[in-house]
Coordinates of C-alpha atoms and ligand atoms in Angstrom, one line a residue:
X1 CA 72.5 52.7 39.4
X2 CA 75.4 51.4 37.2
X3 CA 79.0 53.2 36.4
X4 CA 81.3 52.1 34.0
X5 CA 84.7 52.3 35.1
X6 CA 87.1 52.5 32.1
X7 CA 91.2 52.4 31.9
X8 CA 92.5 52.6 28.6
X9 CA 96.2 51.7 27.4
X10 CA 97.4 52.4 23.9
X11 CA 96.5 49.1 22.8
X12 CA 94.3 47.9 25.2
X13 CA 91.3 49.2 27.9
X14 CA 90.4 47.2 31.2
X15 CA 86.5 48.0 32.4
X16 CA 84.3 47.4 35.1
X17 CA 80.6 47.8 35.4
X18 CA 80.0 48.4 39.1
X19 CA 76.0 48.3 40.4
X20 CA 76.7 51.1 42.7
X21 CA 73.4 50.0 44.9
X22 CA 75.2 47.0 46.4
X23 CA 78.6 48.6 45.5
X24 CA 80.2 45.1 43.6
X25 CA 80.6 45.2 40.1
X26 CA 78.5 43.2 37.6
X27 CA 81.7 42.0 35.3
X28 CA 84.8 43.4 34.6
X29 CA 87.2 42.6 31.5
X30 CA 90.4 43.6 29.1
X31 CA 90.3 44.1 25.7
X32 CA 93.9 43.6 24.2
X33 CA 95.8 43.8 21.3
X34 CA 93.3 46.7 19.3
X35 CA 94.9 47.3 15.9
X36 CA 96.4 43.7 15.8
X37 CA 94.7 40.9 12.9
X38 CA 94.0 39.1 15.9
X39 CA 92.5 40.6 19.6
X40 CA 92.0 39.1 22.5
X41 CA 88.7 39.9 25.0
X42 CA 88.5 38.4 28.6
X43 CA 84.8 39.4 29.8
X44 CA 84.3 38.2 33.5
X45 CA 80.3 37.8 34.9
X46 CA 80.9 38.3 38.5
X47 CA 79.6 35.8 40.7
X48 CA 77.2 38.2 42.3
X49 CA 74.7 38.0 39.1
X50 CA 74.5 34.3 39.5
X51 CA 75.5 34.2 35.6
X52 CA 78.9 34.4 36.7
X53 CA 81.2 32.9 33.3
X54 CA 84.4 34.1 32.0
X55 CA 84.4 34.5 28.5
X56 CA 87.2 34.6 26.2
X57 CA 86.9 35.9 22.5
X58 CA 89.5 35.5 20.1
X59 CA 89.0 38.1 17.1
X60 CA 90.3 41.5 15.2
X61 CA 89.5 44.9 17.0
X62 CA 90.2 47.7 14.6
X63 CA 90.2 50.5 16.9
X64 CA 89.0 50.8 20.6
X65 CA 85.5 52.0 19.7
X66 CA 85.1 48.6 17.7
X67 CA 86.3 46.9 20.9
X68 CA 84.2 49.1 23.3
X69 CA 80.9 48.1 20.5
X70 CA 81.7 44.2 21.2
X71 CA 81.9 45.2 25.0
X72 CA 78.6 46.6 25.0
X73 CA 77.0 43.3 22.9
X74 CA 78.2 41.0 26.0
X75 CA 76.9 43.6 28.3
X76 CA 73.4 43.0 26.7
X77 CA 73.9 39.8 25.2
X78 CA 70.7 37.6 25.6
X79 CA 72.2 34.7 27.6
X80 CA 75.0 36.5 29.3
X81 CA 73.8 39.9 29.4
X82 CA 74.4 41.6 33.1
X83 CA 72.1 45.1 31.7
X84 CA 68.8 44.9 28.6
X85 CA 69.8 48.0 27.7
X86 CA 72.7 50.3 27.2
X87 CA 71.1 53.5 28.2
X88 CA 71.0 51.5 32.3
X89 CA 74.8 52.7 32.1
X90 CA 74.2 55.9 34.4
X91 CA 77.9 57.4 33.9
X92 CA 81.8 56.7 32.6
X93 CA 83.9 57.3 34.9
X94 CA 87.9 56.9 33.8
X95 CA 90.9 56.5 35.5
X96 CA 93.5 59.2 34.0
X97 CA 97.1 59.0 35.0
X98 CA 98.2 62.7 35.3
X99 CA 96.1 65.9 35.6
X100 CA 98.7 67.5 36.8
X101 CA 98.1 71.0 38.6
X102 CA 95.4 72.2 36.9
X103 CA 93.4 68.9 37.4
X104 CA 93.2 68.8 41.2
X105 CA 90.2 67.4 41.6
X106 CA 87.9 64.4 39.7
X107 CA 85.5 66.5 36.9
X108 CA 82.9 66.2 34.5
X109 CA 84.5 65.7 31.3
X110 CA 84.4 68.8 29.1
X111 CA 85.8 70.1 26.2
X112 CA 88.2 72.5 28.4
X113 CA 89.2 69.4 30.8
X114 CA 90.2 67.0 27.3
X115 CA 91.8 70.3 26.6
X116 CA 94.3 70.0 29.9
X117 CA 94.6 66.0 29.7
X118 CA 96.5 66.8 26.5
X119 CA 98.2 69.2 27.6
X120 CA 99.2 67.3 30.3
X121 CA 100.8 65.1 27.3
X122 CA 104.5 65.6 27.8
X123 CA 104.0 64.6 31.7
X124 CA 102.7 61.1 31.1
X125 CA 103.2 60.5 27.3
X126 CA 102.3 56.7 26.9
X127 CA 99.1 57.1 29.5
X128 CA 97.9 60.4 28.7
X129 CA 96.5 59.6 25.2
X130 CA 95.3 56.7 25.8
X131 CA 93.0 57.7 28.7
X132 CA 91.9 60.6 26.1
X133 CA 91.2 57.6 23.7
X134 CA 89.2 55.9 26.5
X135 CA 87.2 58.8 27.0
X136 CA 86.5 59.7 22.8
X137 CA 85.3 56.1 23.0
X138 CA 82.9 56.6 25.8
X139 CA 81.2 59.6 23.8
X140 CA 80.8 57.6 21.1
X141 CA 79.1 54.7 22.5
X142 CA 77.9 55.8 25.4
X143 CA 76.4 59.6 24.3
X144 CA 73.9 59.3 26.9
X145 CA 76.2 58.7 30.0
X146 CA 78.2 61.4 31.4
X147 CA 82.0 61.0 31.4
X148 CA 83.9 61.8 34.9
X149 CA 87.7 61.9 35.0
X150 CA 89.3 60.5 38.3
X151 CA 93.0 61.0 38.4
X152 CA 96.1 58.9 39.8
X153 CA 97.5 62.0 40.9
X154 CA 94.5 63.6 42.5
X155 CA 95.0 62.6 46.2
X156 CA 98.5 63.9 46.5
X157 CA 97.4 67.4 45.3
X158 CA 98.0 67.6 49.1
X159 CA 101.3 67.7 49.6
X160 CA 103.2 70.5 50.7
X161 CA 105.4 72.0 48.6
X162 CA 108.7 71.4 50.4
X163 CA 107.4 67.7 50.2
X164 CA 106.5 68.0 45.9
X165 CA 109.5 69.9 44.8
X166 CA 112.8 68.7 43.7
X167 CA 116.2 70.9 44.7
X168 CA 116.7 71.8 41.1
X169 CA 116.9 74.8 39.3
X170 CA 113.4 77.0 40.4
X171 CA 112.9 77.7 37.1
X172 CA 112.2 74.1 35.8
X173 CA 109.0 74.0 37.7
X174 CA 108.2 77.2 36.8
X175 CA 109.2 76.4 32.9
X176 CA 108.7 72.8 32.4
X177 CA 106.4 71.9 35.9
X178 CA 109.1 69.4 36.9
X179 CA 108.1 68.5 40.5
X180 CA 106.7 65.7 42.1
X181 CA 103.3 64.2 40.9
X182 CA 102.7 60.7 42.6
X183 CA 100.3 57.8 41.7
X184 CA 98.4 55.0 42.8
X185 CA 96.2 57.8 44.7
X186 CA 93.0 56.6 44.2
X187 CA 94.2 53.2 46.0
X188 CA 96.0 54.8 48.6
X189 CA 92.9 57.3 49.3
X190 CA 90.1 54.4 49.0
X191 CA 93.1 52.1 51.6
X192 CA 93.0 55.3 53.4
X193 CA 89.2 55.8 54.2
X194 CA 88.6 51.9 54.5
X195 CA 90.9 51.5 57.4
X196 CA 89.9 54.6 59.4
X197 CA 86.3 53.0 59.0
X198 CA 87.8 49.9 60.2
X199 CA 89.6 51.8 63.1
X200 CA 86.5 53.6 63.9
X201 CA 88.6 57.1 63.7
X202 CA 87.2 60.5 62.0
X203 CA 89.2 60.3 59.1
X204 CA 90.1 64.1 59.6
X205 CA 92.2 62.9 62.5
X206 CA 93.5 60.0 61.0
X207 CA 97.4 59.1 59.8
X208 CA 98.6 56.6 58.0
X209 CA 101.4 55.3 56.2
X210 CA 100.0 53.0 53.2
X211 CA 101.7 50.8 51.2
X212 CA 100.9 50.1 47.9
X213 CA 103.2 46.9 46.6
X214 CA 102.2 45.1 43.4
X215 CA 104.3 45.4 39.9
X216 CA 104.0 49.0 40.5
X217 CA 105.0 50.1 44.2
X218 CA 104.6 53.3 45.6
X219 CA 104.0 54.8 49.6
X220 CA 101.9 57.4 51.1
X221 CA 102.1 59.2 54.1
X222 CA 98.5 60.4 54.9
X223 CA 97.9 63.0 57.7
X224 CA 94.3 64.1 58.9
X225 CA 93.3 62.1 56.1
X226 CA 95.4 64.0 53.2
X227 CA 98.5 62.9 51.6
X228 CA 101.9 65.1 52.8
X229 CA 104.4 62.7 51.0
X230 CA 104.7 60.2 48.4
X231 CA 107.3 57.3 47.2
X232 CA 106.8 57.9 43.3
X233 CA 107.9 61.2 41.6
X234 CA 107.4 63.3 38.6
X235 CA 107.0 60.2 37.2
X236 CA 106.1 56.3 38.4
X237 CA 109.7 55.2 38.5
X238 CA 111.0 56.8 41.6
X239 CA 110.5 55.8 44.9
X240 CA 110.6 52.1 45.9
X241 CA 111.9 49.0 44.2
X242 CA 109.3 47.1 41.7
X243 CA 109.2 44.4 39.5
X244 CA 110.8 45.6 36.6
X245 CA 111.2 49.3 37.9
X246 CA 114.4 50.8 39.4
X247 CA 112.6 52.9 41.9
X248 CA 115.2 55.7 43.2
X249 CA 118.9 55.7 42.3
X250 CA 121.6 58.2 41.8
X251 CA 120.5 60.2 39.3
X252 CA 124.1 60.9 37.9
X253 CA 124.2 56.9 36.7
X254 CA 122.9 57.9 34.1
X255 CA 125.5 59.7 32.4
X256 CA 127.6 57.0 33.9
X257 CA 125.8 54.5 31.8
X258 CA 125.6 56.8 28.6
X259 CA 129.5 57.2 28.9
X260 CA 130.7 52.9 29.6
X261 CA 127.8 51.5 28.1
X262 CA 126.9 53.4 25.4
X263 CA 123.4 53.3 25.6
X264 CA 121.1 56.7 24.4
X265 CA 118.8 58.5 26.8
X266 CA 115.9 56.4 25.6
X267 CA 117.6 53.6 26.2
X268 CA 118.7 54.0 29.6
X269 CA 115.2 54.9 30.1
X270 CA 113.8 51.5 29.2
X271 CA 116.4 50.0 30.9
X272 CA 115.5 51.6 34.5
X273 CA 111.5 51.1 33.8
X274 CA 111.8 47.1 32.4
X275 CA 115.0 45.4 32.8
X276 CA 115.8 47.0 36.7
X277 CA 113.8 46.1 40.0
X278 CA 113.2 42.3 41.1
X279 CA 113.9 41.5 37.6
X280 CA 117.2 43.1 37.2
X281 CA 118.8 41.6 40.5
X282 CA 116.8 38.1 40.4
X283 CA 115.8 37.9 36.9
X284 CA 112.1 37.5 37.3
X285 CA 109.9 40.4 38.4
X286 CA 106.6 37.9 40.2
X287 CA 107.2 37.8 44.0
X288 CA 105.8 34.5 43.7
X289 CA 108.2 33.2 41.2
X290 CA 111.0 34.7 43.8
X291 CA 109.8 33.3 46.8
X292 CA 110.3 29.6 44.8
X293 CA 113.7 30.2 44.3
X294 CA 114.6 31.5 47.2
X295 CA 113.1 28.6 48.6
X296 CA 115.8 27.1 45.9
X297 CA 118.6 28.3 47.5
X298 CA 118.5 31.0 44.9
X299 CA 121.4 34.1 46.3
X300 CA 119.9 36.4 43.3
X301 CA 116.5 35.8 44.5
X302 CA 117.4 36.8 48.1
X303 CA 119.1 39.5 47.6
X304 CA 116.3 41.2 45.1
X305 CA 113.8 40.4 48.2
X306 CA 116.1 41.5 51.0
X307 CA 116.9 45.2 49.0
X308 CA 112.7 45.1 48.5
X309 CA 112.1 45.2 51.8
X310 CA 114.8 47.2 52.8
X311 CA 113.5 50.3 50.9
X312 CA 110.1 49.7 52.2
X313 CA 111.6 50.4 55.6
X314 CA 113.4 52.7 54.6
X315 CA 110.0 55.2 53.5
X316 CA 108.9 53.9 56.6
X317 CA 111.4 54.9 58.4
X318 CA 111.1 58.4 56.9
X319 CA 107.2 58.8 57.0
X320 CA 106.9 57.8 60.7
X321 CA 109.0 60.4 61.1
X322 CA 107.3 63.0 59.2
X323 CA 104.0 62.0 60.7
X324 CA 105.0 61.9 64.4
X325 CA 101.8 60.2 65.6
X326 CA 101.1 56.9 63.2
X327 CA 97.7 55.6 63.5
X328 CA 98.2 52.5 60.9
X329 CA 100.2 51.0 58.8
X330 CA 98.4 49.5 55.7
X331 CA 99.1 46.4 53.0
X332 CA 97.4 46.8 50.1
X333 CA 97.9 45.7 46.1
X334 CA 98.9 41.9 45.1
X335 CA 101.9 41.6 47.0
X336 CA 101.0 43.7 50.0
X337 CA 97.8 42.0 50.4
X338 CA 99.1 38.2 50.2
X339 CA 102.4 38.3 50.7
X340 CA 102.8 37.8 54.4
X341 CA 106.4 36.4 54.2
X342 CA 107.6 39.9 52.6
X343 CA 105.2 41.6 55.5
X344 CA 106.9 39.8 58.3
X345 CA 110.5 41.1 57.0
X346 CA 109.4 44.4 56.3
X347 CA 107.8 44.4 60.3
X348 CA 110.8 42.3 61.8
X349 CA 112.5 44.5 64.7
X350 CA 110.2 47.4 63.9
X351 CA 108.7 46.9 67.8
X352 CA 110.3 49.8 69.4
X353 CA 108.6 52.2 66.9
X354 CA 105.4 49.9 68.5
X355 CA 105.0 48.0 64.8
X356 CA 104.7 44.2 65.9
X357 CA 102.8 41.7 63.8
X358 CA 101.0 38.9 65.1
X359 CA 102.6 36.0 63.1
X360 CA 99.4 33.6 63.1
X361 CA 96.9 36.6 62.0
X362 CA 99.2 37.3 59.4
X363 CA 99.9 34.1 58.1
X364 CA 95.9 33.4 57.6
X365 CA 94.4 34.2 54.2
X366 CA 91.1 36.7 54.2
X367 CA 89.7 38.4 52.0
X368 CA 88.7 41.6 53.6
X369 CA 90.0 44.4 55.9
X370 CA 92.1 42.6 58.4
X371 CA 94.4 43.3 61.5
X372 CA 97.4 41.4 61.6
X373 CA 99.6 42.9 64.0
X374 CA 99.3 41.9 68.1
X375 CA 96.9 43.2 69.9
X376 CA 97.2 46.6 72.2
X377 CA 100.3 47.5 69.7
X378 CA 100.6 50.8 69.5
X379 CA 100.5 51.2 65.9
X380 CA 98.2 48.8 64.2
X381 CA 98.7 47.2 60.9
X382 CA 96.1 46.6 58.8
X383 CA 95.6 44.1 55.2
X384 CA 93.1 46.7 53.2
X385 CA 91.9 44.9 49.6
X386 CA 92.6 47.7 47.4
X387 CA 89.8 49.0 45.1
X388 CA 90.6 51.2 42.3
X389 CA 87.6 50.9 40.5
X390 CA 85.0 51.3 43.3
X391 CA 86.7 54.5 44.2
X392 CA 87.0 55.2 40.5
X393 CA 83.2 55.1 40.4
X394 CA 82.2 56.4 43.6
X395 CA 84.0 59.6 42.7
X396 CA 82.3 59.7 39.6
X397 CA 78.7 59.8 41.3
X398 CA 79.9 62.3 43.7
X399 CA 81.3 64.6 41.2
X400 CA 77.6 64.2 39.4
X401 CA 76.0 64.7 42.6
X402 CA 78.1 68.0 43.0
Ligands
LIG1 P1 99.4 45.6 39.3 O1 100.4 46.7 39.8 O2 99.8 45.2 37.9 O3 97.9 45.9 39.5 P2 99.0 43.6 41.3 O4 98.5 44.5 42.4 O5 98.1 42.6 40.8 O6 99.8 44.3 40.2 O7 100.3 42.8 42.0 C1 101.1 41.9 41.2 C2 102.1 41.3 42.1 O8 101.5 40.7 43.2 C3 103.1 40.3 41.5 O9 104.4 40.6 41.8 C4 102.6 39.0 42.1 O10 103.7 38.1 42.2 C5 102.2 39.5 43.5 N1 101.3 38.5 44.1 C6 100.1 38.1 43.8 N2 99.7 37.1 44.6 C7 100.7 36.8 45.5 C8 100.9 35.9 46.6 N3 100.0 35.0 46.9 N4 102.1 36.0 47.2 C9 103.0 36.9 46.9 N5 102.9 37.8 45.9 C10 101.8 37.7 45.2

């Protein structure tokens, strides 16, 4: 049985056909620059088909279905096909930023459901649409599959409401829905259920504080399984530092900034989602890139990585405390899953809350689930390879299933 995972930008869509027998997808790509007199498509055969190529195309996409249509001739190309025949595509399942709170749950797509992404609009206005797009594009080349909408903000329809809401005026939740939302949740819920399989725990009984570090960073703390508390807010730049995101700050710099700097609300928006984070303090927003200079002798590039980790210990901090009992810490995401120089800092004196790494195990690479903190600590911390679109499409058998 196949799904095809799709997440669609404005100008661009990244898919994944996953055989959901074997569970490993069949290829994976990004379609870029639709609209543009020149687009770009990297298609990637996975290794698992023994066909396994990466293909790079060169040529003008009009629109996404036009992109989606030279998608689907690769799919079932004659040499580097991975299906014969379109209609082997079982179901569309597509990752959609914010359903808000009348999307709690991944759903078949419906008229009524396209109905609340849009609504959902103001919430998430650069995602919103273009996950609609995604999924007009899906019917239209894909009128046999079933479309299945899994959202970002799904697993932390869990948290309680002392936990979602902001101290402002009632009334602005009540008017405008301004409370906190979260993201990442499908990787913190698939990072979740992986390690408490790993653990051997009922997953019911099982709490965890995950952390999710790659441009975009964002922590959950996960009790009996369910999210009570996230980094990330009404929207993905609250919460911890990033690459080119501010994470939290005084909220009153902004007028601050309007006042001495002159700058509009727009721009002091773009300025705390792309010029801020590792970038604004070092100037470069790639861990890896930072971890070179600091090597350099670079005092930017310190700093920017020694405020990173701070605020990771910070929500650690506060999330062991709202758990009480911590069954695991999890790495997950680019950085949290290679980076073990930033997972040593972030672990370094942590030993009296029983958080103690075992410097060889986390200094050697792996590729899957992993312990790397010393054995008989109490809290064990865990490496877990996110995967977004495996739980993408697992959730979008189950909600077939019913
Ligand atoms: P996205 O949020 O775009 O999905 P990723 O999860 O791919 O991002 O993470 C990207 C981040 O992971 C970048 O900051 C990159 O520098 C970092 N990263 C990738 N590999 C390594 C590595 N070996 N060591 C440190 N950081 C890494």
């Amino acid at each position: 049985m196949k799904v095809l995972v799709i997440n669609a930008g404005s100008s661009s869509f990244k898919y994944q056909l996953m055989d959901m027998t074997s569970k490993t997808p069949l290829c994976s790509g990004l379609v870029e620059r639709i609209g543009d007199p020149v687009g770009a498509l990297t298609h990637k055969i996975s290794p698992d088909t023994d066909k396994e190529r990466k293909l790079k195309l060169e040529e003008a996409f009009p629109d996404h279905v036009a992109g989606m249509q030279r998608v689907v001739a690769l799919l079932t190309d004659v040499r580097d096909g991975v299906i014969e025949d379109v209609k082997e595509i079982y179901a569309v399942g597509h990752r959609v930023v914010q359903g808000g709170e009348a999307l709690e749950k991944s759903c078949r797509i419906t008229a009524e459901v396209k109905e609340a992404i849009r609504a959902n609009i103001p919430l998430a206005p650069l995602h919103n649409p273009a996950n609609l797009s995604g999924i007009e594009v899906a019917e239209t080349v894909f009128p046999h599959a079933p479309s299945v909408a899994v959202f970002d903000t799904e697993f932390h329809q869990t948290m309680p409401q002392y936990a979602y809401m902001y101290a402002l005026p009632y009334e602005l939740y009540e008017t405008l829905r301004v409370r906190r939302y979260g993201f990442h949740g499908t990787s913190h819920r698939y990072v979740t259920r992986k390690a408490a399989e790993f653990l051997q725990k009922p997953l019911e009984a099982f709490n965890v504080i995950t952390c999710h570090l790659g441009n975009g960073c964002s922590m959950c703390a996960v009790k009996g399984g369910k999210c009570v508390d996230t980094s990330m807010g009404m929207t993905p730049l609250a919460g911890l530092m990033m690459g080119t995101r501010c994470g939290d700050i005084d909220p009153a710099i902004h007028e601050y900034l309007a006042e001495h700097k002159k700058l509009s609300i727009s721009e002091i928006d773009a300025l705390l989602n792309k010029q801020s984070g590792l970038k604004g303090i070092a100037g470069m927003n790639d861990m890896r890139d930072l971890h070179n200079a600091r090597a350099d002798g670079d005092k930017r590039a310190q700093l920017a990585f020694e405020m990173f980790c701070h605020r990771i210990r910070q929500y650690l901090g506060a999330y062991y405390a709202e758990l009480g009992r911590v069954d695991a810490v999890v790495f997950t995401a680019g950085i949290g899953e290679n980076d073990d120089l930033l997972r040593a800092e972030v672990c370094a004196n942590l030993a009296p809350m029983g958080i103690e790494l075992d410097l060889e195990a986390n200094a050697r690479r792996g590729s899957g689930v992993r312990s790397i903190s010393r054995p008989g600590t109490l809290v064990p911390v865990l490496v877990v390879p996110t995967n977004e679109e495996l739980e993408i499409a697992e959730a979008t058998l189950a909600v077939l299933k019913g």
